[in-house]
Amino acid sequence: MLTPQNHNRKATAGRRRGLTLMTHTRQQVIARLEAQVQEKKAIVGAGAGTGISAKFIERGGADLVIIYNSGRFRMAGHSSMCGLLPLGDANAIVMEMGEREVLPVVRDVPVLAGVNGTDPTRDLGVFLDQVVAAGFSGVNNFPTVGLFDGRIRHELEASGLGFEREVEMIRLAHEKGLFTAVYVFTPDEAKAMVSAGADAVIAHMGLTVGGSIGMAADGAFSLDDACERTQAIGDAAKQENPDVIVLCHGGPIATPEDAEYVMTRTNAVGFVGASSMERLPVEEALVSTTEAFKSARTA
């Protein structure tokens, strides 16, 4: 478990950098989220690929900020799927983004690190201690092999680089006192993660539709399908722990109206957005602002 000594070390790290960094224990994060549920307010988690995204996501009232390696690619104009390709050290990218960009500008909202649990080149116990020391309040399993299927998924699992390694990373993070919010794609994955101590399960519906680099709408399943899948995942998770928090993400759930549609028809009490919270709003704002300046008249 996370000891008072470790928690004090996090606070000391923040003071040493001259920041007003605030970190949160697992129980503090859970209490914040449960308060939202009690007030019938949607829990909102948001992926941040830059410091300015995190800063203004916090001002908008998000309950969680999550840093993924895919955020760096996404905000560089590339597909979020780049985070699943060998284009960089996922865990190193997250630590750099956290320490240099995001943690220095987020003042109160818990920040989670997207940890690549299948990374065979790291001692994850040591790495998770570094996550704690940096000032993160919790972790998420991204990149995740859950986005792979078919032959590549079969061979990853067969070679010991499968989803079970992500489950073990979450188990270890839970033992260290970190809050854990996990992406799952099936009811069985939900059960395994909750059994390992996951505090929140995020029913992942795939790459978000829309925008310049999102999935085409005809390539995703329907919102009603998303409701059915989210409910099945939520039911499985709650069989393991009735208190687990169920959230939804991705695929056809791309707007606040989409999220509300799913949340009012399932046991999901919140939404986690990455492209939908960061990339799509930026694309739209930049286009409309540029068009407005271009329409200004000259003398």
GROMACS .gro file of C-alpha atoms in nm:
model
  299
    1MET     CA    1   0.000   0.000   0.000
    2LEU     CA    2   0.103   0.359  -0.044
    3THR     CA    3   0.260   0.461   0.283
    4PRO     CA    4   0.244   0.807   0.443
    5GLN     CA    5   0.615   0.828   0.369
    6ASN     CA    6   0.553   0.775  -0.003
    7HIS     CA    7   0.266   1.023  -0.004
    8ASN     CA    8   0.486   1.280   0.168
    9ARG     CA    9   0.753   1.217  -0.094
   10LYS     CA   10   0.503   1.311  -0.365
   11ALA     CA   11   0.418   1.636  -0.192
   12THR     CA   12   0.786   1.709  -0.136
   13ALA     CA   13   0.856   1.657  -0.506
   14GLY     CA   14   0.593   1.918  -0.586
   15ARG     CA   15   0.735   2.170  -0.341
   16ARG     CA   16   1.086   2.110  -0.468
   17ARG     CA   17   0.980   2.221  -0.813
   18GLY     CA   18   0.820   2.531  -0.661
   19LEU     CA   19   0.471   2.424  -0.768
   20THR     CA   20   0.135   2.408  -0.597
   21LEU     CA   21   0.098   2.049  -0.711
   22MET     CA   22  -0.176   1.860  -0.527
   23THR     CA   23  -0.187   1.481  -0.534
   24HIS     CA   24  -0.460   1.253  -0.407
   25THR     CA   25  -0.473   0.920  -0.232
   26ARG     CA   26  -0.683   0.640  -0.375
   27GLN     CA   27  -0.955   0.694  -0.116
   28GLN     CA   28  -0.964   1.067  -0.185
   29VAL     CA   29  -1.015   1.007  -0.557
   30ILE     CA   30  -1.289   0.751  -0.493
   31ALA     CA   31  -1.463   0.990  -0.252
   32ARG     CA   32  -1.456   1.270  -0.512
   33LEU     CA   33  -1.610   1.046  -0.776
   34GLU     CA   34  -1.870   0.895  -0.546
   35ALA     CA   35  -1.979   1.245  -0.448
   36GLN     CA   36  -2.055   1.314  -0.814
   37VAL     CA   37  -2.260   0.996  -0.836
   38GLN     CA   38  -2.456   1.088  -0.525
   39GLU     CA   39  -2.537   1.428  -0.677
   40LYS     CA   40  -2.653   1.262  -1.001
   41LYS     CA   41  -2.373   1.432  -1.193
   42ALA     CA   42  -2.181   1.256  -1.466
   43ILE     CA   43  -1.820   1.172  -1.388
   44VAL     CA   44  -1.596   1.312  -1.661
   45GLY     CA   45  -1.244   1.193  -1.728
   46ALA     CA   46  -1.042   1.354  -2.004
   47GLY     CA   47  -0.727   1.256  -2.187
   48ALA     CA   48  -0.476   1.538  -2.222
   49GLY     CA   49  -0.199   1.544  -2.479
   50THR     CA   50  -0.064   1.888  -2.385
   51GLY     CA   51  -0.038   2.109  -2.079
   52ILE     CA   52  -0.282   2.364  -2.216
   53SER     CA   53  -0.539   2.091  -2.274
   54ALA     CA   54  -0.506   1.971  -1.916
   55LYS     CA   55  -0.519   2.326  -1.778
   56PHE     CA   56  -0.847   2.412  -1.945
   57ILE     CA   57  -1.000   2.067  -1.906
   58GLU     CA   58  -0.959   2.123  -1.533
   59ARG     CA   59  -1.124   2.465  -1.560
   60GLY     CA   60  -1.414   2.301  -1.742
   61GLY     CA   61  -1.482   2.084  -1.438
   62ALA     CA   62  -1.335   1.745  -1.529
   63ASP     CA   63  -1.307   1.495  -1.246
   64LEU     CA   64  -0.998   1.316  -1.381
   65VAL     CA   65  -0.717   1.403  -1.622
   66ILE     CA   66  -0.548   1.107  -1.790
   67ILE     CA   67  -0.219   1.124  -1.980
   68TYR     CA   68  -0.167   0.869  -2.257
   69ASN     CA   69   0.124   0.837  -2.496
   70SER     CA   70  -0.138   0.854  -2.773
   71GLY     CA   71  -0.221   1.209  -2.663
   72ARG     CA   72   0.116   1.330  -2.787
   73PHE     CA   73   0.055   1.177  -3.130
   74ARG     CA   74  -0.306   1.293  -3.138
   75MET     CA   75  -0.218   1.654  -3.067
   76ALA     CA   76   0.060   1.637  -3.326
   77GLY     CA   77  -0.209   1.569  -3.586
   78HIS     CA   78  -0.178   1.191  -3.602
   79SER     CA   79  -0.415   0.908  -3.520
   80SER     CA   80  -0.449   0.800  -3.158
   81MET     CA   81  -0.368   0.452  -3.287
   82CYS     CA   82  -0.005   0.565  -3.313
   83GLY     CA   83   0.009   0.499  -2.941
   84LEU     CA   84  -0.018   0.127  -3.017
   85LEU     CA   85   0.266   0.122  -3.269
   86PRO     CA   86   0.645   0.111  -3.208
   87LEU     CA   87   0.685   0.486  -3.250
   88GLY     CA   88   0.824   0.566  -2.906
   89ASP     CA   89   0.866   0.445  -2.549
   90ALA     CA   90   0.509   0.476  -2.418
   91ASN     CA   91   0.603   0.485  -2.050
   92ALA     CA   92   0.884   0.734  -2.102
   93ILE     CA   93   0.655   0.961  -2.306
   94VAL     CA   94   0.394   0.963  -2.032
   95MET     CA   95   0.648   1.049  -1.763
   96GLU     CA   96   0.789   1.334  -1.971
   97MET     CA   97   0.443   1.470  -2.051
   98GLY     CA   98   0.341   1.444  -1.688
   99GLU     CA   99   0.645   1.596  -1.523
  100ARG     CA  100   0.714   1.872  -1.778
  101GLU     CA  101   0.372   1.965  -1.916
  102VAL     CA  102   0.065   1.844  -1.729
  103LEU     CA  103   0.138   1.805  -1.359
  104PRO     CA  104   0.286   2.156  -1.330
  105VAL     CA  105  -0.037   2.319  -1.454
  106VAL     CA  106  -0.308   2.102  -1.295
  107ARG     CA  107  -0.385   2.232  -0.949
  108ASP     CA  108  -0.654   2.011  -0.798
  109VAL     CA  109  -0.788   1.741  -1.031
  110PRO     CA  110  -0.633   1.394  -0.990
  111VAL     CA  111  -0.400   1.309  -1.278
  112LEU     CA  112  -0.364   0.947  -1.393
  113ALA     CA  113  -0.073   0.801  -1.588
  114GLY     CA  114  -0.143   0.573  -1.882
  115VAL     CA  115   0.098   0.288  -1.810
  116ASN     CA  116   0.203   0.030  -2.067
  117GLY     CA  117   0.169  -0.279  -1.851
  118THR     CA  118   0.301  -0.513  -2.119
  119ASP     CA  119   0.641  -0.338  -2.131
  120PRO     CA  120   0.895  -0.621  -2.075
  121THR     CA  121   1.191  -0.384  -2.046
  122ARG     CA  122   1.090  -0.236  -1.710
  123ASP     CA  123   1.046  -0.358  -1.358
  124LEU     CA  124   0.689  -0.232  -1.318
  125GLY     CA  125   0.722  -0.216  -0.940
  126VAL     CA  126   1.008   0.030  -0.975
  127PHE     CA  127   0.830   0.219  -1.250
  128LEU     CA  128   0.509   0.257  -1.050
  129ASP     CA  129   0.715   0.398  -0.762
  130GLN     CA  130   0.841   0.658  -1.010
  131VAL     CA  131   0.480   0.731  -1.111
  132VAL     CA  132   0.396   0.792  -0.746
  133ALA     CA  133   0.701   1.011  -0.688
  134ALA     CA  134   0.622   1.221  -0.996
  135GLY     CA  135   0.287   1.321  -0.845
  136PHE     CA  136   0.036   1.104  -1.030
  137SER     CA  137  -0.268   1.001  -0.828
  138GLY     CA  138  -0.343   0.685  -1.022
  139VAL     CA  139  -0.294   0.481  -1.336
  140ASN     CA  140  -0.476   0.358  -1.644
  141ASN     CA  141  -0.382   0.066  -1.872
  142PHE     CA  142  -0.283   0.234  -2.195
  143PRO     CA  143  -0.145   0.137  -2.440
  144THR     CA  144  -0.364  -0.173  -2.416
  145VAL     CA  145  -0.357  -0.495  -2.616
  146GLY     CA  146  -0.735  -0.493  -2.578
  147LEU     CA  147  -0.747  -0.289  -2.900
  148PHE     CA  148  -0.587  -0.579  -3.088
  149ASP     CA  149  -0.773  -0.885  -3.204
  150GLY     CA  150  -0.722  -1.166  -3.452
  151ARG     CA  151  -0.377  -1.306  -3.523
  152ILE     CA  152  -0.177  -1.025  -3.361
  153ARG     CA  153  -0.375  -1.057  -3.036
  154HIS     CA  154  -0.333  -1.434  -3.040
  155GLU     CA  155   0.042  -1.407  -3.085
  156LEU     CA  156   0.078  -1.135  -2.821
  157GLU     CA  157  -0.107  -1.354  -2.572
  158ALA     CA  158   0.094  -1.662  -2.671
  159SER     CA  159   0.424  -1.480  -2.621
  160GLY     CA  160   0.341  -1.352  -2.273
  161LEU     CA  161   0.258  -0.996  -2.381
  162GLY     CA  162  -0.117  -1.021  -2.338
  163PHE     CA  163  -0.391  -0.858  -2.135
  164GLU     CA  164  -0.300  -1.051  -1.823
  165ARG     CA  165   0.014  -0.840  -1.789
  166GLU     CA  166  -0.205  -0.531  -1.777
  167VAL     CA  167  -0.415  -0.698  -1.509
  168GLU     CA  168  -0.102  -0.766  -1.305
  169MET     CA  169   0.010  -0.405  -1.346
  170ILE     CA  170  -0.324  -0.291  -1.204
  171ARG     CA  171  -0.294  -0.540  -0.918
  172LEU     CA  172   0.047  -0.399  -0.832
  173ALA     CA  173  -0.073  -0.040  -0.861
  174HIS     CA  174  -0.364  -0.119  -0.630
  175GLU     CA  175  -0.126  -0.267  -0.375
  176LYS     CA  176   0.077   0.054  -0.389
  177GLY     CA  177  -0.234   0.261  -0.308
  178LEU     CA  178  -0.285   0.416  -0.651
  179PHE     CA  179  -0.632   0.480  -0.789
  180THR     CA  180  -0.691   0.256  -1.091
  181ALA     CA  181  -0.925   0.321  -1.385
  182VAL     CA  182  -0.900   0.058  -1.657
  183TYR     CA  183  -0.999   0.011  -2.016
  184VAL     CA  184  -1.182  -0.315  -2.078
  185PHE     CA  185  -1.339  -0.453  -2.393
  186THR     CA  186  -1.528  -0.762  -2.275
  187PRO     CA  187  -1.713  -0.876  -1.963
  188ASP     CA  188  -1.437  -1.128  -1.887
  189GLU     CA  189  -1.172  -0.855  -1.897
  190ALA     CA  190  -1.388  -0.647  -1.664
  191LYS     CA  191  -1.408  -0.933  -1.413
  192ALA     CA  192  -1.033  -0.989  -1.424
  193MET     CA  193  -0.954  -0.622  -1.370
  194VAL     CA  194  -1.199  -0.574  -1.084
  195SER     CA  195  -1.069  -0.889  -0.919
  196ALA     CA  196  -0.722  -0.732  -0.937
  197GLY     CA  197  -0.850  -0.424  -0.754
  198ALA     CA  198  -0.959  -0.184  -1.028
  199ASP     CA  199  -1.160   0.105  -0.886
  200ALA     CA  200  -1.325   0.206  -1.213
  201VAL     CA  201  -1.383   0.018  -1.537
  202ILE     CA  202  -1.410   0.206  -1.864
  203ALA     CA  203  -1.613   0.020  -2.126
  204HIS     CA  204  -1.407   0.089  -2.438
  205MET     CA  205  -1.604   0.105  -2.762
  206GLY     CA  206  -1.307   0.152  -2.996
  207LEU     CA  207  -1.157   0.445  -3.185
  208THR     CA  208  -1.376   0.756  -3.155
  209VAL     CA  209  -1.569   0.849  -3.466
  210GLY     CA  210  -1.541   1.186  -3.636
  211GLY     CA  211  -1.295   1.458  -3.718
  212SER     CA  212  -0.995   1.441  -3.946
  213ILE     CA  213  -0.835   1.126  -3.807
  214GLY     CA  214  -1.120   0.950  -3.627
  215MET     CA  215  -1.309   0.643  -3.738
  216ALA     CA  216  -1.570   0.691  -4.008
  217ALA     CA  217  -1.921   0.674  -3.865
  218ASP     CA  218  -2.005   0.373  -4.083
  219GLY     CA  219  -1.707   0.187  -3.938
  220ALA     CA  220  -1.836   0.193  -3.580
  221PHE     CA  221  -2.131   0.014  -3.429
  222SER     CA  222  -2.442   0.202  -3.323
  223LEU     CA  223  -2.511   0.384  -2.998
  224ASP     CA  224  -2.762   0.114  -2.910
  225ASP     CA  225  -2.490  -0.147  -2.959
  226ALA     CA  226  -2.266   0.063  -2.736
  227CYS     CA  227  -2.536   0.061  -2.468
  228GLU     CA  228  -2.564  -0.318  -2.486
  229ARG     CA  229  -2.188  -0.369  -2.464
  230THR     CA  230  -2.143  -0.113  -2.186
  231GLN     CA  231  -2.419  -0.272  -1.979
  232ALA     CA  232  -2.271  -0.620  -2.021
  233ILE     CA  233  -1.930  -0.495  -1.909
  234GLY     CA  234  -2.081  -0.303  -1.619
  235ASP     CA  235  -2.285  -0.603  -1.502
  236ALA     CA  236  -1.976  -0.825  -1.507
  237ALA     CA  237  -1.771  -0.569  -1.317
  238LYS     CA  238  -2.035  -0.524  -1.049
  239GLN     CA  239  -2.060  -0.900  -0.999
  240GLU     CA  240  -1.702  -0.882  -0.874
  241ASN     CA  241  -1.746  -0.558  -0.676
  242PRO     CA  242  -2.084  -0.381  -0.646
  243ASP     CA  243  -1.904  -0.056  -0.562
  244VAL     CA  244  -1.692  -0.041  -0.877
  245ILE     CA  245  -1.743   0.272  -1.088
  246VAL     CA  246  -1.853   0.209  -1.448
  247LEU     CA  247  -1.764   0.459  -1.720
  248CYS     CA  248  -1.787   0.453  -2.101
  249HIS     CA  249  -1.557   0.563  -2.382
  250GLY     CA  250  -1.502   0.580  -2.755
  251GLY     CA  251  -1.655   0.447  -3.072
  252PRO     CA  252  -1.988   0.617  -3.143
  253ILE     CA  253  -1.981   0.799  -2.807
  254ALA     CA  254  -1.829   1.121  -2.940
  255THR     CA  255  -2.046   1.406  -2.808
  256PRO     CA  256  -2.209   1.502  -2.477
  257GLU     CA  257  -2.543   1.394  -2.624
  258ASP     CA  258  -2.398   1.054  -2.716
  259ALA     CA  259  -2.260   1.011  -2.364
  260GLU     CA  260  -2.594   1.104  -2.210
  261TYR     CA  261  -2.771   0.856  -2.438
  262VAL     CA  262  -2.549   0.573  -2.311
  263MET     CA  263  -2.548   0.679  -1.945
  264THR     CA  264  -2.927   0.702  -1.927
  265ARG     CA  265  -2.963   0.348  -2.065
  266THR     CA  266  -2.686   0.165  -1.877
  267ASN     CA  267  -2.518   0.148  -1.538
  268ALA     CA  268  -2.238   0.377  -1.659
  269VAL     CA  269  -2.217   0.688  -1.441
  270GLY     CA  270  -1.964   0.880  -1.645
  271PHE     CA  271  -1.761   0.921  -1.960
  272VAL     CA  272  -1.392   0.925  -2.042
  273GLY     CA  273  -1.300   1.121  -2.352
  274ALA     CA  274  -0.972   1.171  -2.534
  275SER     CA  275  -1.030   1.264  -2.897
  276SER     CA  276  -1.382   1.379  -2.811
  277MET     CA  277  -1.260   1.603  -2.526
  278GLU     CA  278  -0.941   1.734  -2.685
  279ARG     CA  279  -0.885   1.671  -3.056
  280LEU     CA  280  -1.234   1.733  -3.192
  281PRO     CA  281  -1.290   2.062  -3.004
  282VAL     CA  282  -0.947   2.188  -3.116
  283GLU     CA  283  -1.009   2.093  -3.480
  284GLU     CA  284  -1.344   2.269  -3.481
  285ALA     CA  285  -1.223   2.581  -3.298
  286LEU     CA  286  -0.916   2.628  -3.516
  287VAL     CA  287  -1.112   2.592  -3.838
  288SER     CA  288  -1.389   2.831  -3.732
  289THR     CA  289  -1.149   3.089  -3.590
  290THR     CA  290  -0.931   3.085  -3.901
  291GLU     CA  291  -1.237   3.114  -4.123
  292ALA     CA  292  -1.357   3.411  -3.916
  293PHE     CA  293  -1.026   3.594  -3.956
  294LYS     CA  294  -1.026   3.519  -4.330
  295SER     CA  295  -1.372   3.671  -4.362
  296ALA     CA  296  -1.263   3.999  -4.199
  297ARG     CA  297  -1.272   4.290  -4.442
  298THR     CA  298  -0.978   4.515  -4.526
  299ALA     CA  299  -0.982   4.887  -4.606
   0.00000   0.00000   0.00000
